Coordinates of C-alpha atoms in Angstrom, one line a residue:
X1 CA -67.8 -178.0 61.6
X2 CA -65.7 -176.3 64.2
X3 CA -67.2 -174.2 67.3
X4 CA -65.6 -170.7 67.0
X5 CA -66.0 -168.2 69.5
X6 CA -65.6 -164.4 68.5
X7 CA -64.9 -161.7 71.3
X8 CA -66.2 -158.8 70.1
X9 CA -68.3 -157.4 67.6
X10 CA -66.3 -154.7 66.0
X11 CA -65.6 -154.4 62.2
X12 CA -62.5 -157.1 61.8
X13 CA -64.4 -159.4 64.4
X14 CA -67.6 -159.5 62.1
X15 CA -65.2 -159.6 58.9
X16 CA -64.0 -162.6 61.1
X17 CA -67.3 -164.2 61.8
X18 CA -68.7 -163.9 58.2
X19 CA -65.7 -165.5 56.4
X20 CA -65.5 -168.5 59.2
X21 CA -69.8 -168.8 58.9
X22 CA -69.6 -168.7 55.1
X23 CA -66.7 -171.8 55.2
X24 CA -69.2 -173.8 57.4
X25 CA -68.0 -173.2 60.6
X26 CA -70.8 -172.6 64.0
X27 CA -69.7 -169.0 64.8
X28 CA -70.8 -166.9 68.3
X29 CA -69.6 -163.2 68.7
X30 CA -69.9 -162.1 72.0
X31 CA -69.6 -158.5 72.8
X32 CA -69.5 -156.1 76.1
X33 CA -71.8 -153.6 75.0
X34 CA -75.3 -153.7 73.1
X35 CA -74.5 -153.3 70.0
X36 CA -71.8 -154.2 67.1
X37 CA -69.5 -152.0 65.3
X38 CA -67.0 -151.5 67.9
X39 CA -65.4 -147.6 67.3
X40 CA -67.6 -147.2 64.5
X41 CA -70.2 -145.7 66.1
X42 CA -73.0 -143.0 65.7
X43 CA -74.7 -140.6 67.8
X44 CA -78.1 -139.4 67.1
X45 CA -80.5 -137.0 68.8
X46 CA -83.8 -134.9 67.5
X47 CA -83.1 -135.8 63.6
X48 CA -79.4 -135.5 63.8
X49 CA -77.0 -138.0 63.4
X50 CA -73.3 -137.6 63.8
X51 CA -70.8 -140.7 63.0
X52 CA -68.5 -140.4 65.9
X53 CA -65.7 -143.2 64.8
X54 CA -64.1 -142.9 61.7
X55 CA -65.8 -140.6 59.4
X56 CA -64.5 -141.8 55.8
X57 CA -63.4 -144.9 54.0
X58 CA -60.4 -145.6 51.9
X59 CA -59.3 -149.2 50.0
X60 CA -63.1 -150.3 49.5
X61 CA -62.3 -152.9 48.0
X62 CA -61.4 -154.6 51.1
X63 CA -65.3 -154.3 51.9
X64 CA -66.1 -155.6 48.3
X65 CA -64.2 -158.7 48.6
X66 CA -66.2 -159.5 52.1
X67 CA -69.6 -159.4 50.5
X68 CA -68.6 -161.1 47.4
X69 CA -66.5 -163.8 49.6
X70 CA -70.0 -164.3 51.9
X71 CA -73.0 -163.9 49.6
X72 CA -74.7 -163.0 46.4
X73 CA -75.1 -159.1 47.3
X74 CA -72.4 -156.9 46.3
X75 CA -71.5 -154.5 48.7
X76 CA -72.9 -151.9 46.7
X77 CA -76.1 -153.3 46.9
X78 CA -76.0 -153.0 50.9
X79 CA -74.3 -149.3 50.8
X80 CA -74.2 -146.7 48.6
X81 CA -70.7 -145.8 48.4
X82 CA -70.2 -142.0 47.2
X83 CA -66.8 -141.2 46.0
X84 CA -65.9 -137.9 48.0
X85 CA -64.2 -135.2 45.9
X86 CA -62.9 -132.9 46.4
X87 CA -61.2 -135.6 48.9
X88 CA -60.0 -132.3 51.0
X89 CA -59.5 -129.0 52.0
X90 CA -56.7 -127.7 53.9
X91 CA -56.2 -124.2 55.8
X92 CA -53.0 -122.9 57.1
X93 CA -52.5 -120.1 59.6
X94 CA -51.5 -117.7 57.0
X95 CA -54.6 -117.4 55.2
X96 CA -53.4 -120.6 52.5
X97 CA -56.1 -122.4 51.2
X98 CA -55.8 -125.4 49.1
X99 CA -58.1 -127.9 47.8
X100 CA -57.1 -131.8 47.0
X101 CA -59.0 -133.3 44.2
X102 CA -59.7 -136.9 44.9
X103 CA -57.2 -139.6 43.7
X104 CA -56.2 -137.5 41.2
X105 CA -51.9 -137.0 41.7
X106 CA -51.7 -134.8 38.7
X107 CA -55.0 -132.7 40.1
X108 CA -53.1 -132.4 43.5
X109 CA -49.6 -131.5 42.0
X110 CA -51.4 -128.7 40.2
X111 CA -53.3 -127.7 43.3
X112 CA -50.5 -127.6 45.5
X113 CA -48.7 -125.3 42.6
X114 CA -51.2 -123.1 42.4
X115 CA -51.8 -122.4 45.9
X116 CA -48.1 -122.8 47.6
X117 CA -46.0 -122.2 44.8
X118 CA -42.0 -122.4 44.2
X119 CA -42.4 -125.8 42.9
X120 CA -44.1 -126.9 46.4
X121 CA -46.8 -129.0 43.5
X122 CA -43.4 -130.9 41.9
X123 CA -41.9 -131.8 45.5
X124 CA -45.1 -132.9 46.6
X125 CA -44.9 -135.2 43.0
X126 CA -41.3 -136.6 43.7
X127 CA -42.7 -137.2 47.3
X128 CA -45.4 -139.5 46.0
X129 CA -42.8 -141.1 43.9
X130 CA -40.4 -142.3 47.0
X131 CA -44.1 -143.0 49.1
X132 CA -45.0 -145.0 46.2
X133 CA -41.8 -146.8 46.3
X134 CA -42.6 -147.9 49.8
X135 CA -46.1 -148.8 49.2
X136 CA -45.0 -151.5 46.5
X137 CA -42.4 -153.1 49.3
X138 CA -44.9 -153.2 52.0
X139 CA -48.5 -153.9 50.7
X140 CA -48.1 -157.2 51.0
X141 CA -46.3 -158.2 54.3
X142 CA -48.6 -155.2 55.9
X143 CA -52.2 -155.4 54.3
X144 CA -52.6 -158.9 52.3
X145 CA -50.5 -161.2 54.4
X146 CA -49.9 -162.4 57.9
X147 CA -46.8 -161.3 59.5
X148 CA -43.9 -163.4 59.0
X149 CA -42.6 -165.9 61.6
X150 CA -39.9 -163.2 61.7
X151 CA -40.6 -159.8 61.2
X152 CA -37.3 -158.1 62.1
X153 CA -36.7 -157.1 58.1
X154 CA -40.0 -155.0 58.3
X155 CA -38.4 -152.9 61.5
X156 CA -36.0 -151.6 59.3
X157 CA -37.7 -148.2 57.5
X158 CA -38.1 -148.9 53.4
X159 CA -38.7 -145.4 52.9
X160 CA -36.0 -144.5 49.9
X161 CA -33.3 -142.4 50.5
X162 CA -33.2 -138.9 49.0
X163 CA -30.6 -138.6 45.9
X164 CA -28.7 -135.4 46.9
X165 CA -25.8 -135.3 43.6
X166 CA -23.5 -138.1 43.8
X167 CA -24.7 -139.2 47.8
X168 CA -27.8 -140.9 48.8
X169 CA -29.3 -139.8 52.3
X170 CA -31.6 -141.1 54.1
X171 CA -34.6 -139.9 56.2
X172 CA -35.5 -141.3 59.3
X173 CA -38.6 -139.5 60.3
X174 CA -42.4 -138.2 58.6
X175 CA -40.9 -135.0 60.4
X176 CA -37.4 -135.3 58.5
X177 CA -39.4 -135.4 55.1
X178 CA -41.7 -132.0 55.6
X179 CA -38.2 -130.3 56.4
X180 CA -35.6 -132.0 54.1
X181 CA -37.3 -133.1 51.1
X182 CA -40.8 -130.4 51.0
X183 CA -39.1 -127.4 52.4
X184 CA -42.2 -125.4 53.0
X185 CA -44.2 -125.9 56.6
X186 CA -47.7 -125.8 54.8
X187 CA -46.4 -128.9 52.7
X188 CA -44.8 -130.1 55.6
X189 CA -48.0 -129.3 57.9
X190 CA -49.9 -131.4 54.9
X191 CA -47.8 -134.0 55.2
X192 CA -48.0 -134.1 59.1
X193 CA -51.5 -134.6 58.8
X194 CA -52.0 -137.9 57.7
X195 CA -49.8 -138.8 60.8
X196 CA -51.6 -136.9 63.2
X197 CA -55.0 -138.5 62.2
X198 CA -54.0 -141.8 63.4
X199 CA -52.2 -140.8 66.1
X200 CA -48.7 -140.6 64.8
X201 CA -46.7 -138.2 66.3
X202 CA -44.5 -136.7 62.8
X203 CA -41.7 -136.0 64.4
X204 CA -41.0 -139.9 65.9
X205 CA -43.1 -141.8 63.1
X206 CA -40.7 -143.6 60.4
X207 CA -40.6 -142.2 57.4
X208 CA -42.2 -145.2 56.0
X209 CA -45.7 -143.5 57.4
X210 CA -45.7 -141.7 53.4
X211 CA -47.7 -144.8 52.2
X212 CA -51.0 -142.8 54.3
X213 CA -51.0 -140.1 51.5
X214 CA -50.2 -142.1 48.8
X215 CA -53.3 -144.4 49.9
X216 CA -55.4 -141.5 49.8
X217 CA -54.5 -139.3 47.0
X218 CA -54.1 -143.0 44.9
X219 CA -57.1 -144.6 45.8
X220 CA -59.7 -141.8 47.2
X221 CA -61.5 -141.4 49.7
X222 CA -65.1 -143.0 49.9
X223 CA -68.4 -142.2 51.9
X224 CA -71.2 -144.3 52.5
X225 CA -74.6 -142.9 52.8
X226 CA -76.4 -142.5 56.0
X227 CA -73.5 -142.5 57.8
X228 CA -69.9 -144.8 58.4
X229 CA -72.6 -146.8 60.6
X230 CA -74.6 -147.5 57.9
X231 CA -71.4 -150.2 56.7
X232 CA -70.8 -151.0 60.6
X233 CA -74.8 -152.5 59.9
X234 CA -74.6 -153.8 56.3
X235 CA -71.4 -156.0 57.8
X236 CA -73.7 -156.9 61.0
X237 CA -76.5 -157.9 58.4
X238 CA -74.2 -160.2 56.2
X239 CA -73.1 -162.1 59.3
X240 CA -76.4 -162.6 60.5
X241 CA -77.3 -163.7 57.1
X242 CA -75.0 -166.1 57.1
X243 CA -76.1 -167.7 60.1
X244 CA -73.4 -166.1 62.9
X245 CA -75.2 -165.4 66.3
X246 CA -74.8 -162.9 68.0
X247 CA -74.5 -162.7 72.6
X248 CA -74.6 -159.0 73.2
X249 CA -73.5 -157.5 76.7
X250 CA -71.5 -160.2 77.3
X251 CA -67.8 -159.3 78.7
X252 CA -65.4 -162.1 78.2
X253 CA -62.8 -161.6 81.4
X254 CA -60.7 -164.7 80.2
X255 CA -59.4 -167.6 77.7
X256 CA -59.9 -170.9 78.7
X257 CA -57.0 -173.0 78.2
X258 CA -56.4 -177.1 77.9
X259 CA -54.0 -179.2 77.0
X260 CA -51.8 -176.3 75.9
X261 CA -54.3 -174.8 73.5
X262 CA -57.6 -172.4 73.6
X263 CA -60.7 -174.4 74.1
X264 CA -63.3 -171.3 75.6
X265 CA -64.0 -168.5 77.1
X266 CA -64.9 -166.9 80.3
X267 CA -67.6 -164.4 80.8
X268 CA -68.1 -161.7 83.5
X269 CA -70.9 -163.4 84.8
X270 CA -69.1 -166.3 86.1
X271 CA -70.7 -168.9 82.9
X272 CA -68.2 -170.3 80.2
X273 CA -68.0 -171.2 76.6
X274 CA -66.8 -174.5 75.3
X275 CA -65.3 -173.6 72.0
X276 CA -62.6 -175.2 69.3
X277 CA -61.1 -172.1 68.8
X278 CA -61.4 -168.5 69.2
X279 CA -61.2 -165.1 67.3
X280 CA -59.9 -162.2 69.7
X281 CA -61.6 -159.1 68.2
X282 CA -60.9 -157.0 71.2
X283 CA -58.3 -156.1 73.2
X284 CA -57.6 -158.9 76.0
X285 CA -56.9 -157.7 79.5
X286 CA -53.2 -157.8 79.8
X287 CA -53.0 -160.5 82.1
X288 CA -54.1 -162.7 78.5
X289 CA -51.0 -161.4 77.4
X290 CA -52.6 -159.3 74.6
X291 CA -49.7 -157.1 73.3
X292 CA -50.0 -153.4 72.9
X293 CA -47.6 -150.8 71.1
X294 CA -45.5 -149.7 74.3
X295 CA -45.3 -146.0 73.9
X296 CA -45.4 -143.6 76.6
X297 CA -47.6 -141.1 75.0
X298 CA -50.7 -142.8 73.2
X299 CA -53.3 -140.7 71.6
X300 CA -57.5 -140.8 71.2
X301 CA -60.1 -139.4 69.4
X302 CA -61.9 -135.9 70.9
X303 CA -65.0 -135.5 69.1
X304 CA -67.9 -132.6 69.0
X305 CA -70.8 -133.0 67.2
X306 CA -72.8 -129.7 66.0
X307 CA -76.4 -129.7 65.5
X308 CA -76.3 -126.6 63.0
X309 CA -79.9 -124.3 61.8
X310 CA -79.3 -123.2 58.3
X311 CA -78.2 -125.6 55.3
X312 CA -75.3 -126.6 54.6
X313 CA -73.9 -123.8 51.6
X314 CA -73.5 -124.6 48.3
X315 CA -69.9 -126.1 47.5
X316 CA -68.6 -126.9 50.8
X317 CA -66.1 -129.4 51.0
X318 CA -67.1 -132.5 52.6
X319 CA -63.7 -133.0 54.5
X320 CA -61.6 -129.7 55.8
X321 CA -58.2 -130.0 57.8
X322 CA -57.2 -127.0 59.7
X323 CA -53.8 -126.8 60.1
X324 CA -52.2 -124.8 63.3
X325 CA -49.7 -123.8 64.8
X326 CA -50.5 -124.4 68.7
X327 CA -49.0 -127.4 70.0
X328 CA -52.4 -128.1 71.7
X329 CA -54.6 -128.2 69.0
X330 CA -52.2 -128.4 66.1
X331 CA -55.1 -129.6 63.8
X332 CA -59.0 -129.7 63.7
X333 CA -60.6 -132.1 61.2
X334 CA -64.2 -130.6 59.5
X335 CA -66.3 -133.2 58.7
X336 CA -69.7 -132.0 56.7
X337 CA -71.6 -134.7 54.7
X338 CA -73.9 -133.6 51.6
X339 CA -76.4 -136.2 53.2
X340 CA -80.1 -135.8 54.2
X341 CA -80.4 -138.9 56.1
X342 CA -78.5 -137.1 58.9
X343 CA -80.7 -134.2 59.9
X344 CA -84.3 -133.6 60.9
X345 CA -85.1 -131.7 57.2
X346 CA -84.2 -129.1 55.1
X347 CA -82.3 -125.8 57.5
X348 CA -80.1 -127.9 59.4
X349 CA -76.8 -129.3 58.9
X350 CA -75.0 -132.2 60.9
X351 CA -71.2 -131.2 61.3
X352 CA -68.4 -133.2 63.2
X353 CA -64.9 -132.1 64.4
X354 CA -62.3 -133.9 65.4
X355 CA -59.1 -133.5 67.1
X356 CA -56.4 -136.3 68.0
X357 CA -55.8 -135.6 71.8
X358 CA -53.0 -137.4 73.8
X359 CA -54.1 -139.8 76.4
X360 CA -50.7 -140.6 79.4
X361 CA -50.1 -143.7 81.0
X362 CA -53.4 -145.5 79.5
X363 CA -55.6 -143.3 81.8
X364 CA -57.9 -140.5 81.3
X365 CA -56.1 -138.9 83.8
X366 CA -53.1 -136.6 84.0
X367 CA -53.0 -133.1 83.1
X368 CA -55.1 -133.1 79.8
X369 CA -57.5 -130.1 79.1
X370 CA -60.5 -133.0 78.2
X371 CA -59.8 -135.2 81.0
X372 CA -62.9 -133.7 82.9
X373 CA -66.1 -132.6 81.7
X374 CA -65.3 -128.9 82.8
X375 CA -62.5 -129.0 81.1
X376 CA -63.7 -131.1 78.2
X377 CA -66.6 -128.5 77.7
X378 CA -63.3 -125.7 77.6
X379 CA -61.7 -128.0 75.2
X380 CA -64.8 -128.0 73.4
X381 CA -65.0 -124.1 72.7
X382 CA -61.8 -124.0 71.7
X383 CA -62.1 -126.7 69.3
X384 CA -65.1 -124.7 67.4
X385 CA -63.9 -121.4 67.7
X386 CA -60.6 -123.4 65.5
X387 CA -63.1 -125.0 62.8
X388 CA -64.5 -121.6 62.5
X389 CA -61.7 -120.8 60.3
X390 CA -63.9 -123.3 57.8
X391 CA -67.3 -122.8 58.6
X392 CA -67.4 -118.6 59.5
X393 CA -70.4 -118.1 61.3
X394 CA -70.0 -121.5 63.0
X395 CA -71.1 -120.6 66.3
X396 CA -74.4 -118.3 66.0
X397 CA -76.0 -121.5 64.1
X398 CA -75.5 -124.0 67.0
X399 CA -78.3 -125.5 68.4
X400 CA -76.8 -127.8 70.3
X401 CA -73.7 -129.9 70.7
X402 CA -72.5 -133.3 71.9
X403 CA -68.9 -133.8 73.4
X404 CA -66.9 -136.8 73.0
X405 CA -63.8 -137.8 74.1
X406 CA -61.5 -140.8 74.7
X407 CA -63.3 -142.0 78.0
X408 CA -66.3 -142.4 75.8
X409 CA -64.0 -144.7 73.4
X410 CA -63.0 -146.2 76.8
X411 CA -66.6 -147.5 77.6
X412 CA -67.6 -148.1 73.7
X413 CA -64.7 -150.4 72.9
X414 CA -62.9 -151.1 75.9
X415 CA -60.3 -148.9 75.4
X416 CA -58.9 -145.5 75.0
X417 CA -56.5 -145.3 72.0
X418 CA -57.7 -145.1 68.2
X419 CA -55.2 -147.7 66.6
X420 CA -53.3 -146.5 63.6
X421 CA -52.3 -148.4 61.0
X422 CA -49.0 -150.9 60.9
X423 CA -46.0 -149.3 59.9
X424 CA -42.3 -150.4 58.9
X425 CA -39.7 -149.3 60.2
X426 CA -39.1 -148.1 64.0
X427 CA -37.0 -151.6 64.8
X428 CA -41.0 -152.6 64.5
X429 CA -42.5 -150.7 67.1
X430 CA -45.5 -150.2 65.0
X431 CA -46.0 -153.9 64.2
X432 CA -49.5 -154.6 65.9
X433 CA -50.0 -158.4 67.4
X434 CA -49.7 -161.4 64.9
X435 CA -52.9 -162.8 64.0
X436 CA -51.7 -166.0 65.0
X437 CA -51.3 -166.0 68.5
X438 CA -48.9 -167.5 70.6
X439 CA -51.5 -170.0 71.8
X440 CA -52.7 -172.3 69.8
X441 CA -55.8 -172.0 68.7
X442 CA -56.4 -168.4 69.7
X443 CA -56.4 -165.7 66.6
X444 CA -56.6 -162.0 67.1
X445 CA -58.5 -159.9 64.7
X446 CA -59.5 -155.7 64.6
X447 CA -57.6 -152.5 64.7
X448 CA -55.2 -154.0 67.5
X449 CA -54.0 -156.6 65.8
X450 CA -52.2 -157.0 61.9
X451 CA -52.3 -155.1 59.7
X452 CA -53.6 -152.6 62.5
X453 CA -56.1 -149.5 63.0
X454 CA -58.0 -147.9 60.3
X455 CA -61.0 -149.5 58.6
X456 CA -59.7 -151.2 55.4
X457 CA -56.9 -152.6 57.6
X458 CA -59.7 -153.9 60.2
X459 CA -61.7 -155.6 57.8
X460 CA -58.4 -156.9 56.5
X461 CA -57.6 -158.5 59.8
X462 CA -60.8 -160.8 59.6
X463 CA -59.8 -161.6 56.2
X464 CA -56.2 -162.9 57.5
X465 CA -57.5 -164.5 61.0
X466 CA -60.5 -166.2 59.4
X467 CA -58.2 -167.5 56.1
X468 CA -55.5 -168.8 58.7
X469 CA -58.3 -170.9 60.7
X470 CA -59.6 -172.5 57.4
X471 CA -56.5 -172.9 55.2
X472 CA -54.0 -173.3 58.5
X473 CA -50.3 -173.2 57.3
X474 CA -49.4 -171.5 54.4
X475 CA -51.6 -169.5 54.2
X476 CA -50.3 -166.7 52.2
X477 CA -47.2 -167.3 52.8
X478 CA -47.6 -167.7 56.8
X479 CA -45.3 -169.9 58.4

């Protein structure tokens, strides 16, 4: 039985910890703040409850495999998991109003026809086809395995090229797509969105980003009841079930290192931890050499949570996008649950917006319109008076509202970027850390490290850095 120290306590961390407790290892998480769940986190005041990380699920089978891997209790027997559908709503500047089925490609071909028209339905299908396409030669080396000893083949973009009569050309660029394969901006602004919800810019992503609306429209979209927090604490229960303990506000400042291989860590408070080898479920300061994608404009998540009188109406889509123009605020996300558990009673709604806000140099500085609380409150109203494009009426029914933005990720998790998902392509700029680390016995799990951000691809992390520990080489496929 191996000692195994876990910095962190966010979702791949725990995924982590459970897998390595369940194969009969003595696991310790140590985390900075009080709680667990890392960025997927909740915010409640006077009945109201708001989640304020990522608001829906997708690939929950990622989840199911962790409780059937770690104990008797299916995951649906932790959770209730509530199939969202429609998945979502999307509103364009010109009045355009369309409405996505969930995981139904047919149902969104059809949609996209009936609303957009000129055969905007059938380019969205052939589309799908080519994002398909990709998805089959990158599942594996991005979600279910570790990342190859060499990963220079997955910096090259495997996004098919477009057939145009006898010549085959290639697209570079999510941006390229919208213009040269959709030919219509609401498809293209569509198509945008998946991008900007991570934190992709469209016009520099590689066109290999597709495979994040094919993930959705294939496999739905999922919501789990009570909140995204409510899985953040079913994952915290199965670890503690299994025996993992738990050292809250504890900030590990440092890796200890002997003989050439990690053997502890160092807290804030001066103390260290003996340990045979360690599970990095955070981002280490840089001066541990923790890798980050080097890009000069990094993004966050701006959040407002509404405490709404009156009930939520009749038919309302849970998710809405509003698309815009305004290079500022090009999109607002609507999030409004069907869910009773998160206000005080009957006449009020819980409602959560969410914008994708650029964040310069690694700072909360700069010239940002959030980056001060005036100017976060400014934001704010601008960001509602958007959403009321959705919800009409939006801001006679506030009671009152709670402001978030990426200096509140900053002290939450440690830092201020959302991490999106790995991509190909981009001579593998979107390649997030190995979970293998360059020193031995140090693995990195979480949103920062493979397969990257998002929570399917978290908990998939854990799943990677825990199998490595126990199986060691070879591990699907790992060198």
């Amino acid at each position: 039985m191996a000692r195994i120290a876990v910095i962190g306590a966010g979702m791949g961390a725990m995924a982590a910890a459970a897998r390595l407790a369940v194969a009969g290892h003595r696991v310790t998480v140590y985390e900075r703040t009080a709680t667990h769940g890392g960025a997927v986190g909740r915010f409640a005041r006077d009945g109201f409850a708001f989640d304020t990380g990522p608001g829906l699920l997708q690939l929950p089978a990622v989840y199911r495999d962790l409780f059937v891997k770690t104990g008797r209790e299916p995951l649906e027997q932790c959770v209730e998991l509530v199939q969202v559908d429609p998945a979502s709503r999307h509103l364009f500047d010109d009045g355009t109003d369309v409405v996505l089925p969930n995981a139904s490609r047919a149902g969104a071909v059809a949609a996209l026809d009936a609303a957009l028209g000129g055969g905007a339905g059938a380019r969205w299908g052939a589309f799908l086809d080519r994002a398909r396409e990709t998805w089959d030669r990158t599942r594996r080396p991005l979600l279910e395995e570790p990342l190859p000893a060499d990963p220079g083949p997955l910096g090259r973009d495997p996004y098919p090229a477009l057939r145009t009569g006898l010549l085959r050309r290639g697209t570079s660029t999510l941006g390229e797509i919208g213009g040269r394969e959709l030919r219509d901006p609401r498809l293209a602004a569509l198509l945008a969105s998946y991008a900007l919800s991570y934190g992709f810019d469209p016009l520099t992503a590689p066109a290999s980003a597709a495979v994040l609306p094919y993930m959705e429209q294939t496999f739905g979209n999922w919501y789990v009841r009570g909140g995204m927090r409510a899985l953040a604490d079913a994952v915290y229960a199965r670890c503690l079930a299994r025996k993992v303990e738990f050292v809250f506000s504890a900030e590990v400042t440092g890796v200890r290192e002997k003989d050439g291989r990690a053997c502890g860590l160092e807290l804030a408070d001066g103390s260290g931890v003996d340990a045979d080898q360690v599970v990095a479920g955070a981002p280490l300061p840089s001066a541990l050499g923790w890798p980050h994608r080097e890009t000069d404009l990094r993004t966050g998540r701006f959040v407002v949570c509404l405490a709404l009188r009156g009930d939520r109406e009749a038919g309302t889509v849970h998710r809405t996008v509003v698309h815009r123009t305004e290079r500022a605020l090009p999109m607002v996300t609507v999030l409004r649950p069907d869910d009773p558990a998160l206000v005080p009673g009957p006449g009020h709604e819980s409602l959560t917006l969410t914008v994708t806000v650029p964040v310069i140099g690694g700072t909360v500085g700069g010239a940002q319109e959030w980056a001060t609380e005036e100017h976060a409150a400014a934001f704010a109203d601008r960001v509602v008076a958007a959403a009321e494009t959705a919800a009409p009426g939006l801001r006679e029914r506030v009671l009152w509202r709670e402001v978030r933005t990426p200096a509140d990720t900053l002290r939450e998790t440690g830092s201020l970027q959302v991490p999106g998902p790995a991509l190909a392509g981009a001579q593998g700029q979107l390649l997030p850390a190995p979970n293998r680390s360059p020193l031995p016995g140090l693995y990195l799990a979480g949103g920062w490290s493979h397969p990257g951000g998002g929570l399917a691809h978290a908990g998939m992390s854990g799943a990677l850095a825990a199998g490595l520990i126990v199986e060691g080489e070879g591990f699907r496929g790992s060198q």
